[in-house]
């Protein structure tokens, strides 16, 4: 995969994930294969959130005066908002924004919903499309102007500690989600100049794509009381006082799908983790004139049996050369292929090909154990994909002891860690020298000196070339 960008665009087209020919920049069409991956990814996410969040659906349009209420927030988004100015031929009295995110759509309503301390915490989420007029180079799934898979959660708490704990819980939820997809990540606190507009602070998940650039794949924001004060969201305490609530919000997007595709794929195409693969197993019959019907019957029965046990299985009985079928299913990233011919049936065996290793093996066929055996292979594939991805990720994080070394190391892309005093103007100097941005702050450092100004270092920070 020498040119990731080209590989990525080709595979989206060849595997029928996304059609990029829609005539609006940054807006694309989900094709059936892509839509299924998206659907299964969302299923995993909903399973995690539904435990203690309620799913809701707010309108797409936000009145101008609501969007403008929170000054820092609106400033942060002013260059990215799409506006509706007319209803048919009639100019609207009040312009309507296409939501770039839904704080200002939801929070005036939260004001009506929140009553007493006993109602709290409240935790909501929705999966919607949002619109951002991105000025940076757009790329399918990675930087789009219509984010079609925007999962945004919004929570409300009685005190700062509640919001703080929720930030930690949200990080755990996302960790568990990315772990199931085998996507490696690093969680950092964004520098103050890069936090979500209106947030007290922002925690972000970043992964590394095969070209060595990092991609922000999720964010968790502690909003403190900023929006609560702007939208006057209060609750009644046990003593009958009225207090402003504390809030958090956290979001993920189509970038999750981009990461699944980009991180696991290889030169033969997609490699999908079984949890999101449209087909987890494909059965290809190896047919000769003699015994063909027997093979077809056997394969069909096996497919039905696996389906009954909840697996997504496809029996490919098209009249095509086996080699052509192999090529296609490999390109589409089906985790496991079973090849079954007359001799295999006679010997109670079948050939398995794992897409992650491309290794062919014989599997003994036993009526009673076949379900377990195949499930075990799928579990192994999930584990192997995750391990391989993490290994590569970790190899791409390197420490630098000096600015010169940081500049040198960043030529190989990836993430560079270094000691930093935390001062904004010093941070800007570092960014200027190295010519990449500070990604985030990782952890407190002790007895170390800032790589730039030599004063005591407060944190280990990360530098990266980002998408
Ligand atoms: C919020 N409010 O909005 P956030 N294309 C693809 N993915 C994107 C794009 C884009 N143009 N822009 C952002 N993302 C908060 C939290 C409700 C939910 C993805 O936060 O602005 C990024 O992965 O940080 C980002 O982490 C996530 O959406 C949430 O967007």
Coordinates of N, CA, C and O in Angstrom, one line a residue, residues 1 3-18 20 31 140 261 266-270 327 331:
X1 N 0.9 -1.2 0.0 CA 0.0 0.0 0.0 C 0.9 1.2 0.0 O 1.0 1.9 1.0
X3 N 0.7 4.0 -1.8 CA 0.0 5.3 -1.8 C -1.4 5.1 -1.1 O -2.3 4.6 -1.8
X4 N -1.5 5.4 0.1 CA -2.7 5.1 0.9 C -3.9 5.8 0.3 O -5.0 5.2 0.2
X5 N -3.7 7.1 0.0 CA -4.9 7.9 -0.5 C -5.5 7.2 -1.7 O -6.7 7.1 -1.8
X6 N -4.6 6.8 -2.6 CA -5.1 6.2 -3.9 C -5.8 4.9 -3.6 O -6.8 4.5 -4.1
X7 N -5.1 4.1 -2.7 CA -5.6 2.8 -2.3 C -7.0 2.9 -1.7 O -8.0 2.2 -2.0
X8 N -7.2 3.9 -0.8 CA -8.4 4.2 -0.1 C -9.6 4.5 -1.1 O -10.6 3.9 -1.0
X9 N -9.3 5.4 -2.0 CA -10.3 5.8 -3.0 C -10.7 4.6 -3.8 O -11.9 4.4 -4.1
X10 N -9.7 3.8 -4.3 CA -10.0 2.7 -5.1 C -10.8 1.6 -4.4 O -11.8 1.1 -5.0
X11 N -10.5 1.4 -3.2 CA -11.2 0.3 -2.5 C -12.6 0.7 -2.1 O -13.5 -0.1 -2.2
X12 N -12.8 2.0 -1.9 CA -14.2 2.5 -1.6 C -15.1 2.2 -2.9 O -16.2 1.8 -2.7
X13 N -14.4 2.4 -4.0 CA -15.2 2.2 -5.3 C -15.3 0.7 -5.6 O -16.4 0.2 -5.8
X14 N -14.2 0.0 -5.5 CA -14.2 -1.4 -6.0 C -15.1 -2.3 -5.0 O -15.8 -3.2 -5.5
X15 N -15.0 -2.0 -3.8 CA -15.8 -2.9 -2.8 C -17.2 -2.3 -2.6 O -17.9 -2.8 -1.8
X16 N -17.5 -1.3 -3.4 CA -18.9 -0.7 -3.4 C -19.3 -0.3 -2.0 O -20.4 -0.6 -1.5
X17 N -18.4 0.5 -1.4 CA -18.7 1.1 0.0 C -19.4 2.4 -0.2 O -20.5 2.7 0.3
X18 N -18.8 3.3 -1.0 CA -19.2 4.7 -1.1 C -19.2 5.1 -2.6 O -18.1 4.8 -3.2
X20 N -18.7 8.2 -4.8 CA -18.2 9.5 -4.6 C -18.6 10.4 -5.8 O -18.1 11.6 -5.9
X31 N -23.3 2.9 -0.5 CA -23.8 1.8 -1.3 C -24.1 0.6 -0.3 O -23.7 0.6 0.9
X140 N -13.7 11.3 1.2 CA -14.8 10.5 1.6 C -14.5 9.8 3.0 O -13.4 9.3 3.3
X261 N -11.6 0.4 7.5 CA -11.1 0.1 6.2 C -9.6 0.3 6.0 O -8.9 -0.5 5.6
X266 N -5.4 -4.4 3.1 CA -4.1 -4.7 2.5 C -4.2 -4.5 1.0 O -5.2 -4.1 0.5
X267 N -3.1 -4.9 0.3 CA -3.0 -4.7 -1.1 C -4.1 -5.5 -1.9 O -4.4 -5.2 -3.0
X268 N -4.7 -6.5 -1.2 CA -5.7 -7.3 -1.9 C -7.1 -6.7 -1.6 O -8.1 -7.3 -2.1
X269 N -7.2 -5.7 -0.7 CA -8.5 -5.1 -0.5 C -8.8 -5.0 1.0 O -8.0 -4.8 1.8
X270 N -10.1 -5.1 1.2 CA -10.6 -5.0 2.6 C -10.2 -6.2 3.4 O -10.1 -7.3 2.9
X327 N -11.1 -14.1 -5.6 CA -10.6 -12.7 -5.7 C -11.6 -11.7 -5.2 O -11.3 -10.8 -4.4
X331 N -11.2 -9.3 -1.9 CA -11.2 -7.9 -2.1 C -12.3 -7.2 -1.1 O -12.1 -6.2 -0.6

